[in-house]
mmCIF file with all atom_site columns, C-alpha atoms in Angstrom:
data_model
loop_
_atom_site.group_PDB
_atom_site.id
_atom_site.type_symbol
_atom_site.label_atom_id
_atom_site.label_alt_id
_atom_site.label_comp_id
_atom_site.label_asym_id
_atom_site.label_entity_id
_atom_site.label_seq_id
_atom_site.pdbx_PDB_ins_code
_atom_site.Cartn_x
_atom_site.Cartn_y
_atom_site.Cartn_z
_atom_site.occupancy
_atom_site.B_iso_or_equiv
_atom_site.pdbx_formal_charge
_atom_site.auth_seq_id
_atom_site.auth_comp_id
_atom_site.auth_asym_id
_atom_site.auth_atom_id
_atom_site.pdbx_PDB_model_num
ATOM 1   C CA . MET A 1 1   ? -83.852 188.815 -1.332  1.00 35.00 ? 1   MET A CA 1
ATOM 2   C CA . PHE A 1 2   ? -82.427 186.484 -3.957  1.00 42.00 ? 2   PHE A CA 1
ATOM 3   C CA . GLU A 1 3   ? -83.424 182.826 -4.019  1.00 47.00 ? 3   GLU A CA 1
ATOM 4   C CA . ASN A 1 4   ? -80.425 180.566 -3.545  1.00 52.00 ? 4   ASN A CA 1
ATOM 5   C CA . GLU A 1 5   ? -79.435 178.448 -6.523  1.00 68.00 ? 5   GLU A CA 1
ATOM 6   C CA . GLU A 1 6   ? -77.404 175.281 -6.694  1.00 75.00 ? 6   GLU A CA 1
ATOM 7   C CA . TYR A 1 7   ? -74.865 173.960 -9.155  1.00 85.00 ? 7   TYR A CA 1
ATOM 8   C CA . SER A 1 8   ? -73.137 170.596 -9.216  1.00 92.00 ? 8   SER A CA 1
ATOM 9   C CA . ARG A 1 9   ? -69.543 169.469 -9.373  1.00 94.00 ? 9   ARG A CA 1
ATOM 10  C CA . VAL A 1 10  ? -68.538 166.044 -10.678 1.00 95.00 ? 10  VAL A CA 1
ATOM 11  C CA . ILE A 1 11  ? -65.514 164.391 -9.053  1.00 96.00 ? 11  ILE A CA 1
ATOM 12  C CA . PRO A 1 12  ? -64.108 161.295 -10.833 1.00 94.00 ? 12  PRO A CA 1
ATOM 13  C CA . PHE A 1 13  ? -62.459 158.515 -8.828  1.00 91.00 ? 13  PHE A CA 1
ATOM 14  C CA . ASN A 1 14  ? -61.810 154.770 -8.778  1.00 87.00 ? 14  ASN A CA 1
ATOM 15  C CA . ASN A 1 15  ? -63.429 152.918 -5.879  1.00 80.00 ? 15  ASN A CA 1
ATOM 16  C CA . GLY A 1 16  ? -61.376 149.790 -6.496  1.00 78.00 ? 16  GLY A CA 1
ATOM 17  C CA . LYS A 1 17  ? -64.117 148.143 -8.530  1.00 81.00 ? 17  LYS A CA 1
ATOM 18  C CA . GLU A 1 18  ? -64.815 150.685 -11.244 1.00 85.00 ? 18  GLU A CA 1
ATOM 19  C CA . LYS A 1 19  ? -64.104 154.186 -12.433 1.00 92.00 ? 19  LYS A CA 1
ATOM 20  C CA . THR A 1 20  ? -66.983 156.284 -11.231 1.00 94.00 ? 20  THR A CA 1
ATOM 21  C CA . GLU A 1 21  ? -67.789 159.765 -9.966  1.00 96.00 ? 21  GLU A CA 1
ATOM 22  C CA . LEU A 1 22  ? -69.349 161.721 -7.143  1.00 97.00 ? 22  LEU A CA 1
ATOM 23  C CA . THR A 1 23  ? -71.901 164.422 -7.906  1.00 97.00 ? 23  THR A CA 1
ATOM 24  C CA . ILE A 1 24  ? -71.898 167.194 -5.314  1.00 97.00 ? 24  ILE A CA 1
ATOM 25  C CA . TYR A 1 25  ? -74.318 170.107 -5.295  1.00 96.00 ? 25  TYR A CA 1
ATOM 26  C CA . GLN A 1 26  ? -73.105 173.497 -4.067  1.00 94.00 ? 26  GLN A CA 1
ATOM 27  C CA . GLU A 1 27  ? -74.858 176.786 -3.348  1.00 87.00 ? 27  GLU A CA 1
ATOM 28  C CA . THR A 1 28  ? -74.342 180.071 -5.183  1.00 76.00 ? 28  THR A CA 1
ATOM 29  C CA . ILE A 1 29  ? -75.346 182.137 -2.140  1.00 66.00 ? 29  ILE A CA 1
ATOM 30  C CA . THR A 1 30  ? -73.818 180.667 0.988   1.00 64.00 ? 30  THR A CA 1
ATOM 31  C CA . ASP A 1 31  ? -71.614 181.109 4.011   1.00 67.00 ? 31  ASP A CA 1
ATOM 32  C CA . VAL A 1 32  ? -68.482 178.983 4.319   1.00 68.00 ? 32  VAL A CA 1
ATOM 33  C CA . GLY A 1 33  ? -70.360 175.662 4.318   1.00 67.00 ? 33  GLY A CA 1
ATOM 34  C CA . GLY A 1 34  ? -72.092 175.547 0.952   1.00 83.00 ? 34  GLY A CA 1
ATOM 35  C CA . VAL A 1 35  ? -69.171 174.994 -1.420  1.00 86.00 ? 35  VAL A CA 1
ATOM 36  C CA . ILE A 1 36  ? -66.312 172.538 -1.890  1.00 93.00 ? 36  ILE A CA 1
ATOM 37  C CA . TRP A 1 37  ? -63.061 174.129 -0.717  1.00 89.00 ? 37  TRP A CA 1
ATOM 38  C CA . ASP A 1 38  ? -59.570 173.085 -1.852  1.00 94.00 ? 38  ASP A CA 1
ATOM 39  C CA . SER A 1 39  ? -58.999 171.496 1.552   1.00 96.00 ? 39  SER A CA 1
ATOM 40  C CA . ALA A 1 40  ? -61.903 169.120 0.937   1.00 97.00 ? 40  ALA A CA 1
ATOM 41  C CA . LEU A 1 41  ? -60.568 168.186 -2.509  1.00 97.00 ? 41  LEU A CA 1
ATOM 42  C CA . MET A 1 42  ? -57.140 167.456 -1.040  1.00 97.00 ? 42  MET A CA 1
ATOM 43  C CA . THR A 1 43  ? -58.750 165.362 1.684   1.00 98.00 ? 43  THR A CA 1
ATOM 44  C CA . ILE A 1 44  ? -60.944 163.211 -0.536  1.00 98.00 ? 44  ILE A CA 1
ATOM 45  C CA . HIS A 1 45  ? -58.038 162.487 -2.892  1.00 97.00 ? 45  HIS A CA 1
ATOM 46  C CA . TYR A 1 46  ? -56.024 161.405 0.148   1.00 98.00 ? 46  TYR A CA 1
ATOM 47  C CA . PHE A 1 47  ? -58.884 158.983 0.854   1.00 98.00 ? 47  PHE A CA 1
ATOM 48  C CA . PHE A 1 48  ? -58.955 157.805 -2.762  1.00 97.00 ? 48  PHE A CA 1
ATOM 49  C CA . LYS A 1 49  ? -55.209 157.095 -2.682  1.00 96.00 ? 49  LYS A CA 1
ATOM 50  C CA . ASN A 1 50  ? -55.435 155.100 0.576   1.00 96.00 ? 50  ASN A CA 1
ATOM 51  C CA . PRO A 1 51  ? -58.838 153.355 0.500   1.00 96.00 ? 51  PRO A CA 1
ATOM 52  C CA . GLU A 1 52  ? -57.734 150.423 2.650   1.00 96.00 ? 52  GLU A CA 1
ATOM 53  C CA . GLN A 1 53  ? -57.237 152.770 5.609   1.00 97.00 ? 53  GLN A CA 1
ATOM 54  C CA . PHE A 1 54  ? -60.938 153.674 5.646   1.00 98.00 ? 54  PHE A CA 1
ATOM 55  C CA . HIS A 1 55  ? -62.885 150.662 4.346   1.00 97.00 ? 55  HIS A CA 1
ATOM 56  C CA . GLY A 1 56  ? -65.149 149.258 7.055   1.00 98.00 ? 56  GLY A CA 1
ATOM 57  C CA . LYS A 1 57  ? -64.275 151.988 9.573   1.00 99.00 ? 57  LYS A CA 1
ATOM 58  C CA . LYS A 1 58  ? -66.837 153.856 11.682  1.00 99.00 ? 58  LYS A CA 1
ATOM 59  C CA . ILE A 1 59  ? -66.270 157.549 10.973  1.00 99.00 ? 59  ILE A CA 1
ATOM 60  C CA . LEU A 1 60  ? -67.906 160.813 12.027  1.00 99.00 ? 60  LEU A CA 1
ATOM 61  C CA . GLU A 1 61  ? -67.346 164.059 10.155  1.00 99.00 ? 61  GLU A CA 1
ATOM 62  C CA . LEU A 1 62  ? -67.759 167.385 11.948  1.00 98.00 ? 62  LEU A CA 1
ATOM 63  C CA . GLY A 1 63  ? -68.979 170.523 10.168  1.00 96.00 ? 63  GLY A CA 1
ATOM 64  C CA . SER A 1 64  ? -69.432 168.669 6.909   1.00 97.00 ? 64  SER A CA 1
ATOM 65  C CA . GLY A 1 65  ? -70.796 171.521 4.767   1.00 94.00 ? 65  GLY A CA 1
ATOM 66  C CA . THR A 1 66  ? -71.650 169.878 1.443   1.00 96.00 ? 66  THR A CA 1
ATOM 67  C CA . GLY A 1 67  ? -71.035 166.377 2.792   1.00 98.00 ? 67  GLY A CA 1
ATOM 68  C CA . VAL A 1 68  ? -68.411 165.610 0.149   1.00 98.00 ? 68  VAL A CA 1
ATOM 69  C CA . CYS A 1 69  ? -65.776 164.136 2.472   1.00 98.00 ? 69  CYS A CA 1
ATOM 70  C CA . GLY A 1 70  ? -68.189 161.867 4.301   1.00 99.00 ? 70  GLY A CA 1
ATOM 71  C CA . ILE A 1 71  ? -69.777 160.764 1.035   1.00 98.00 ? 71  ILE A CA 1
ATOM 72  C CA . ALA A 1 72  ? -66.339 159.933 -0.404  1.00 98.00 ? 72  ALA A CA 1
ATOM 73  C CA . LEU A 1 73  ? -65.547 157.824 2.669   1.00 98.00 ? 73  LEU A CA 1
ATOM 74  C CA . ALA A 1 74  ? -68.834 155.931 2.389   1.00 98.00 ? 74  ALA A CA 1
ATOM 75  C CA . ALA A 1 75  ? -68.159 155.312 -1.305  1.00 97.00 ? 75  ALA A CA 1
ATOM 76  C CA . LEU A 1 76  ? -64.928 153.600 -0.201  1.00 96.00 ? 76  LEU A CA 1
ATOM 77  C CA . GLY A 1 77  ? -66.831 151.337 2.202   1.00 96.00 ? 77  GLY A CA 1
ATOM 78  C CA . ALA A 1 78  ? -66.773 153.255 5.492   1.00 98.00 ? 78  ALA A CA 1
ATOM 79  C CA . GLU A 1 79  ? -69.770 153.604 7.819   1.00 99.00 ? 79  GLU A CA 1
ATOM 80  C CA . VAL A 1 80  ? -70.158 157.371 8.122   1.00 99.00 ? 80  VAL A CA 1
ATOM 81  C CA . ILE A 1 81  ? -72.058 159.848 10.290  1.00 99.00 ? 81  ILE A CA 1
ATOM 82  C CA . ILE A 1 82  ? -72.127 163.235 8.557   1.00 99.00 ? 82  ILE A CA 1
ATOM 83  C CA . THR A 1 83  ? -72.869 166.118 10.926  1.00 99.00 ? 83  THR A CA 1
ATOM 84  C CA . ASP A 1 84  ? -73.429 169.857 10.813  1.00 97.00 ? 84  ASP A CA 1
ATOM 85  C CA . LEU A 1 85  ? -75.846 172.516 12.043  1.00 96.00 ? 85  LEU A CA 1
ATOM 86  C CA . PRO A 1 86  ? -79.541 172.366 11.019  1.00 96.00 ? 86  PRO A CA 1
ATOM 87  C CA . GLU A 1 87  ? -79.260 174.913 8.198   1.00 93.00 ? 87  GLU A CA 1
ATOM 88  C CA . ARG A 1 88  ? -76.668 172.768 6.400   1.00 94.00 ? 88  ARG A CA 1
ATOM 89  C CA . ILE A 1 89  ? -78.559 169.474 6.618   1.00 97.00 ? 89  ILE A CA 1
ATOM 90  C CA . PRO A 1 90  ? -80.811 169.869 3.516   1.00 95.00 ? 90  PRO A CA 1
ATOM 91  C CA . LEU A 1 91  ? -77.836 170.299 1.152   1.00 96.00 ? 91  LEU A CA 1
ATOM 92  C CA . ILE A 1 92  ? -76.030 167.362 2.751   1.00 97.00 ? 92  ILE A CA 1
ATOM 93  C CA . GLN A 1 93  ? -79.116 165.160 2.394   1.00 98.00 ? 93  GLN A CA 1
ATOM 94  C CA . LYS A 1 94  ? -79.455 166.154 -1.262  1.00 97.00 ? 94  LYS A CA 1
ATOM 95  C CA . ASN A 1 95  ? -75.840 165.175 -1.917  1.00 98.00 ? 95  ASN A CA 1
ATOM 96  C CA . VAL A 1 96  ? -76.204 161.903 -0.035  1.00 98.00 ? 96  VAL A CA 1
ATOM 97  C CA . ALA A 1 97  ? -79.246 161.060 -2.165  1.00 98.00 ? 97  ALA A CA 1
ATOM 98  C CA . ALA A 1 98  ? -77.399 161.996 -5.368  1.00 97.00 ? 98  ALA A CA 1
ATOM 99  C CA . ASN A 1 99  ? -74.650 159.489 -4.577  1.00 98.00 ? 99  ASN A CA 1
ATOM 100 C CA . SER A 1 100 ? -76.668 156.701 -2.950  1.00 97.00 ? 100 SER A CA 1
ATOM 101 C CA . ARG A 1 101 ? -75.709 154.232 -5.677  1.00 95.00 ? 101 ARG A CA 1
ATOM 102 C CA . LEU A 1 102 ? -72.138 154.366 -4.393  1.00 96.00 ? 102 LEU A CA 1
ATOM 103 C CA . THR A 1 103 ? -72.789 154.608 -0.672  1.00 96.00 ? 103 THR A CA 1
ATOM 104 C CA . SER A 1 104 ? -75.740 152.207 -0.159  1.00 93.00 ? 104 SER A CA 1
ATOM 105 C CA . ASN A 1 105 ? -76.986 152.626 3.424   1.00 93.00 ? 105 ASN A CA 1
ATOM 106 C CA . ARG A 1 106 ? -73.611 153.511 4.918   1.00 98.00 ? 106 ARG A CA 1
ATOM 107 C CA . ILE A 1 107 ? -74.401 157.172 5.715   1.00 99.00 ? 107 ILE A CA 1
ATOM 108 C CA . GLN A 1 108 ? -76.327 158.773 8.558   1.00 99.00 ? 108 GLN A CA 1
ATOM 109 C CA . VAL A 1 109 ? -76.905 162.533 8.507   1.00 99.00 ? 109 VAL A CA 1
ATOM 110 C CA . GLN A 1 110 ? -77.309 164.181 11.914  1.00 98.00 ? 110 GLN A CA 1
ATOM 111 C CA . VAL A 1 111 ? -77.331 167.595 13.536  1.00 99.00 ? 111 VAL A CA 1
ATOM 112 C CA . LEU A 1 112 ? -74.390 168.052 15.905  1.00 98.00 ? 112 LEU A CA 1
ATOM 113 C CA . ASP A 1 113 ? -74.128 171.332 17.803  1.00 98.00 ? 113 ASP A CA 1
ATOM 114 C CA . TRP A 1 114 ? -70.630 171.655 19.266  1.00 97.00 ? 114 TRP A CA 1
ATOM 115 C CA . THR A 1 115 ? -71.902 173.765 22.165  1.00 96.00 ? 115 THR A CA 1
ATOM 116 C CA . LYS A 1 116 ? -74.249 171.117 23.569  1.00 96.00 ? 116 LYS A CA 1
ATOM 117 C CA . ASP A 1 117 ? -73.927 167.771 21.778  1.00 97.00 ? 117 ASP A CA 1
ATOM 118 C CA . LYS A 1 118 ? -71.318 165.045 22.168  1.00 97.00 ? 118 LYS A CA 1
ATOM 119 C CA . ILE A 1 119 ? -69.525 162.814 19.705  1.00 98.00 ? 119 ILE A CA 1
ATOM 120 C CA . PRO A 1 120 ? -70.821 159.234 20.105  1.00 97.00 ? 120 PRO A CA 1
ATOM 121 C CA . ASP A 1 121 ? -68.511 156.585 21.537  1.00 97.00 ? 121 ASP A CA 1
ATOM 122 C CA . GLY A 1 122 ? -66.978 153.687 19.646  1.00 97.00 ? 122 GLY A CA 1
ATOM 123 C CA . LEU A 1 123 ? -65.749 155.461 16.518  1.00 99.00 ? 123 LEU A CA 1
ATOM 124 C CA . ASP A 1 124 ? -62.609 154.614 14.582  1.00 99.00 ? 124 ASP A CA 1
ATOM 125 C CA . LEU A 1 125 ? -62.130 158.139 13.246  1.00 99.00 ? 125 LEU A CA 1
ATOM 126 C CA . VAL A 1 126 ? -63.357 161.697 13.689  1.00 99.00 ? 126 VAL A CA 1
ATOM 127 C CA . LEU A 1 127 ? -62.748 164.027 10.745  1.00 99.00 ? 127 LEU A CA 1
ATOM 128 C CA . ALA A 1 128 ? -62.761 167.838 10.819  1.00 98.00 ? 128 ALA A CA 1
ATOM 129 C CA . VAL A 1 129 ? -62.077 169.595 7.504   1.00 97.00 ? 129 VAL A CA 1
ATOM 130 C CA . ASP A 1 130 ? -61.803 173.408 7.522   1.00 94.00 ? 130 ASP A CA 1
ATOM 131 C CA . CYS A 1 131 ? -63.992 173.750 10.600  1.00 94.00 ? 131 CYS A CA 1
ATOM 132 C CA . VAL A 1 132 ? -62.377 176.837 12.148  1.00 92.00 ? 132 VAL A CA 1
ATOM 133 C CA . TYR A 1 133 ? -63.592 180.167 10.774  1.00 88.00 ? 133 TYR A CA 1
ATOM 134 C CA . TYR A 1 134 ? -65.070 181.909 13.808  1.00 92.00 ? 134 TYR A CA 1
ATOM 135 C CA . ASN A 1 135 ? -63.584 182.682 17.219  1.00 95.00 ? 135 ASN A CA 1
ATOM 136 C CA . SER A 1 136 ? -66.797 181.596 18.923  1.00 96.00 ? 136 SER A CA 1
ATOM 137 C CA . THR A 1 137 ? -66.335 178.001 17.732  1.00 95.00 ? 137 THR A CA 1
ATOM 138 C CA . ILE A 1 138 ? -62.807 177.447 19.058  1.00 97.00 ? 138 ILE A CA 1
ATOM 139 C CA . THR A 1 139 ? -63.519 176.451 22.656  1.00 97.00 ? 139 THR A CA 1
ATOM 140 C CA . PRO A 1 140 ? -66.581 174.305 21.838  1.00 97.00 ? 140 PRO A CA 1
ATOM 141 C CA . LEU A 1 141 ? -64.627 172.407 19.166  1.00 98.00 ? 141 LEU A CA 1
ATOM 142 C CA . ILE A 1 142 ? -61.631 171.790 21.424  1.00 98.00 ? 142 ILE A CA 1
ATOM 143 C CA . ASN A 1 143 ? -63.885 170.623 24.258  1.00 97.00 ? 143 ASN A CA 1
ATOM 144 C CA . LEU A 1 144 ? -65.723 168.322 21.862  1.00 98.00 ? 144 LEU A CA 1
ATOM 145 C CA . LEU A 1 145 ? -62.475 166.719 20.697  1.00 98.00 ? 145 LEU A CA 1
ATOM 146 C CA . LYS A 1 146 ? -61.129 166.425 24.254  1.00 97.00 ? 146 LYS A CA 1
ATOM 147 C CA . THR A 1 147 ? -64.110 164.325 25.349  1.00 95.00 ? 147 THR A CA 1
ATOM 148 C CA . CYS A 1 148 ? -64.101 162.133 22.243  1.00 96.00 ? 148 CYS A CA 1
ATOM 149 C CA . ASP A 1 149 ? -62.901 158.520 22.547  1.00 96.00 ? 149 ASP A CA 1
ATOM 150 C CA . ALA A 1 150 ? -62.397 157.873 18.812  1.00 98.00 ? 150 ALA A CA 1
ATOM 151 C CA . LYS A 1 151 ? -59.287 155.875 17.957  1.00 97.00 ? 151 LYS A CA 1
ATOM 152 C CA . GLU A 1 152 ? -58.090 158.590 15.597  1.00 97.00 ? 152 GLU A CA 1
ATOM 153 C CA . THR A 1 153 ? -58.775 162.236 14.756  1.00 98.00 ? 153 THR A CA 1
ATOM 154 C CA . ILE A 1 154 ? -57.803 163.815 11.442  1.00 99.00 ? 154 ILE A CA 1
ATOM 155 C CA . ILE A 1 155 ? -57.922 167.581 11.057  1.00 98.00 ? 155 ILE A CA 1
ATOM 156 C CA . VAL A 1 156 ? -57.528 169.544 7.827   1.00 98.00 ? 156 VAL A CA 1
ATOM 157 C CA . SER A 1 157 ? -57.176 173.311 7.605   1.00 95.00 ? 157 SER A CA 1
ATOM 158 C CA . GLU A 1 158 ? -56.330 175.667 4.768   1.00 93.00 ? 158 GLU A CA 1
ATOM 159 C CA . GLU A 1 159 ? -54.202 178.576 5.952   1.00 91.00 ? 159 GLU A CA 1
ATOM 160 C CA . ARG A 1 160 ? -56.151 181.839 6.094   1.00 85.00 ? 160 ARG A CA 1
ATOM 161 C CA . ASP A 1 161 ? -54.306 185.161 6.004   1.00 82.00 ? 161 ASP A CA 1
ATOM 162 C CA . ILE A 1 162 ? -57.036 187.772 6.495   1.00 81.00 ? 162 ILE A CA 1
ATOM 163 C CA . GLY A 1 163 ? -59.975 188.503 8.747   1.00 86.00 ? 163 GLY A CA 1
ATOM 164 C CA . GLU A 1 164 ? -61.532 186.597 11.620  1.00 90.00 ? 164 GLU A CA 1
ATOM 165 C CA . ALA A 1 165 ? -60.812 183.237 9.995   1.00 87.00 ? 165 ALA A CA 1
ATOM 166 C CA . SER A 1 166 ? -57.060 183.898 10.151  1.00 92.00 ? 166 SER A CA 1
ATOM 167 C CA . VAL A 1 167 ? -57.189 184.901 13.819  1.00 94.00 ? 167 VAL A CA 1
ATOM 168 C CA . ALA A 1 168 ? -59.461 181.989 14.731  1.00 94.00 ? 168 ALA A CA 1
ATOM 169 C CA . GLN A 1 169 ? -57.247 179.479 12.973  1.00 94.00 ? 169 GLN A CA 1
ATOM 170 C CA . LYS A 1 170 ? -54.080 180.660 14.738  1.00 95.00 ? 170 LYS A CA 1
ATOM 171 C CA . THR A 1 171 ? -55.854 180.698 18.107  1.00 96.00 ? 171 THR A CA 1
ATOM 172 C CA . PHE A 1 172 ? -57.272 177.219 17.586  1.00 96.00 ? 172 PHE A CA 1
ATOM 173 C CA . PHE A 1 173 ? -53.921 175.607 16.813  1.00 96.00 ? 173 PHE A CA 1
ATOM 174 C CA . LYS A 1 174 ? -52.261 177.459 19.690  1.00 96.00 ? 174 LYS A CA 1
ATOM 175 C CA . ASN A 1 175 ? -54.937 176.401 22.188  1.00 97.00 ? 175 ASN A CA 1
ATOM 176 C CA . ILE A 1 176 ? -55.339 172.829 21.055  1.00 97.00 ? 176 ILE A CA 1
ATOM 177 C CA . ASN A 1 177 ? -51.588 172.286 21.435  1.00 96.00 ? 177 ASN A CA 1
ATOM 178 C CA . GLU A 1 178 ? -52.190 172.136 25.196  1.00 97.00 ? 178 GLU A CA 1
ATOM 179 C CA . PHE A 1 179 ? -54.146 168.905 24.776  1.00 98.00 ? 179 PHE A CA 1
ATOM 180 C CA . PHE A 1 180 ? -53.069 167.376 21.459  1.00 98.00 ? 180 PHE A CA 1
ATOM 181 C CA . GLU A 1 181 ? -49.982 166.911 19.336  1.00 97.00 ? 181 GLU A CA 1
ATOM 182 C CA . LEU A 1 182 ? -50.528 167.561 15.635  1.00 97.00 ? 182 LEU A CA 1
ATOM 183 C CA . THR A 1 183 ? -48.700 165.036 13.460  1.00 97.00 ? 183 THR A CA 1
ATOM 184 C CA . PRO A 1 184 ? -48.764 165.902 9.732   1.00 97.00 ? 184 PRO A CA 1
ATOM 185 C CA . ILE A 1 185 ? -49.648 163.104 7.337   1.00 97.00 ? 185 ILE A CA 1
ATOM 186 C CA . SER A 1 186 ? -46.650 162.241 5.181   1.00 96.00 ? 186 SER A CA 1
ATOM 187 C CA . HIS A 1 187 ? -46.719 163.530 1.608   1.00 94.00 ? 187 HIS A CA 1
ATOM 188 C CA . GLU A 1 188 ? -46.207 159.997 0.313   1.00 96.00 ? 188 GLU A CA 1
ATOM 189 C CA . TYR A 1 189 ? -49.833 159.286 1.266   1.00 97.00 ? 189 TYR A CA 1
ATOM 190 C CA . LEU A 1 190 ? -51.190 162.380 -0.491  1.00 97.00 ? 190 LEU A CA 1
ATOM 191 C CA . ASP A 1 191 ? -52.165 162.730 -4.134  1.00 96.00 ? 191 ASP A CA 1
ATOM 192 C CA . PRO A 1 192 ? -49.489 164.984 -5.711  1.00 95.00 ? 192 PRO A CA 1
ATOM 193 C CA . ASP A 1 193 ? -52.102 166.456 -8.059  1.00 95.00 ? 193 ASP A CA 1
ATOM 194 C CA . TYR A 1 194 ? -54.200 167.538 -5.061  1.00 95.00 ? 194 TYR A CA 1
ATOM 195 C CA . CYS A 1 195 ? -51.605 168.715 -2.589  1.00 93.00 ? 195 CYS A CA 1
ATOM 196 C CA . ALA A 1 196 ? -50.960 172.263 -1.374  1.00 93.00 ? 196 ALA A CA 1
ATOM 197 C CA . GLU A 1 197 ? -48.383 173.653 1.031   1.00 92.00 ? 197 GLU A CA 1
ATOM 198 C CA . ASP A 1 198 ? -50.920 176.006 2.611   1.00 94.00 ? 198 ASP A CA 1
ATOM 199 C CA . ILE A 1 199 ? -53.241 173.158 3.655   1.00 96.00 ? 199 ILE A CA 1
ATOM 200 C CA . ILE A 1 200 ? -52.520 171.313 6.889   1.00 93.00 ? 200 ILE A CA 1
ATOM 201 C CA . ILE A 1 201 ? -53.650 167.678 7.041   1.00 97.00 ? 201 ILE A CA 1
ATOM 202 C CA . GLY A 1 202 ? -52.675 165.750 10.124  1.00 97.00 ? 202 GLY A CA 1
ATOM 203 C CA . ARG A 1 203 ? -53.617 163.547 13.041  1.00 98.00 ? 203 ARG A CA 1
ATOM 204 C CA . LEU A 1 204 ? -54.379 164.912 16.488  1.00 98.00 ? 204 LEU A CA 1
ATOM 205 C CA . ILE A 1 205 ? -52.790 162.719 19.168  1.00 97.00 ? 205 ILE A CA 1
ATOM 206 C CA . LYS A 1 206 ? -53.965 163.276 22.748  1.00 96.00 ? 206 LYS A CA 1
ATOM 207 C CA . LYS A 1 207 ? -51.204 164.247 25.139  1.00 93.00 ? 207 LYS A CA 1
ATOM 208 C CA . PRO A 1 208 ? -50.925 162.191 28.351  1.00 88.00 ? 208 PRO A CA 1
#
């Protein structure tokens, strides 16, 4: 069995005070959660373009993977809870530590199991970036979002065209339509250099 190795990616941005950069470690041997996907890059550059929307907000990220999106939000002044399953927590903690100069004490890292845990009350935003890969996660994720009282939910998903991920993604958006309306975020708020037609980024609005 090969020992997993890590490599880092540097992401430049301007936090409003200075030009700086995030350093994010990724894994060479991983499942879907150990690398930065294009959907995450598109999402963090949406944050960078609209920092005033997130500064000072209480935000929880589901299925964070590397932690990059939550770390970017904290670097812009948000109070962030980064969550995932236990096996993903060490990489997230390493990335939080690597960027602590930018995030101060604005990040908590917690295990959140969609099948048994709940999203805490009183949040401004819940974020889910590329969280749907497996059919078994669809119902737990929808139930989790249904019981959440956050003021806003943003979901991001890169279109998959093969395998279980493709089926799961289509099923998720079909099923969640019973409870939520998906409103795409206007392209004027997105960074044109980090924008792709096959990536959905939008707000989930609960239906009455």
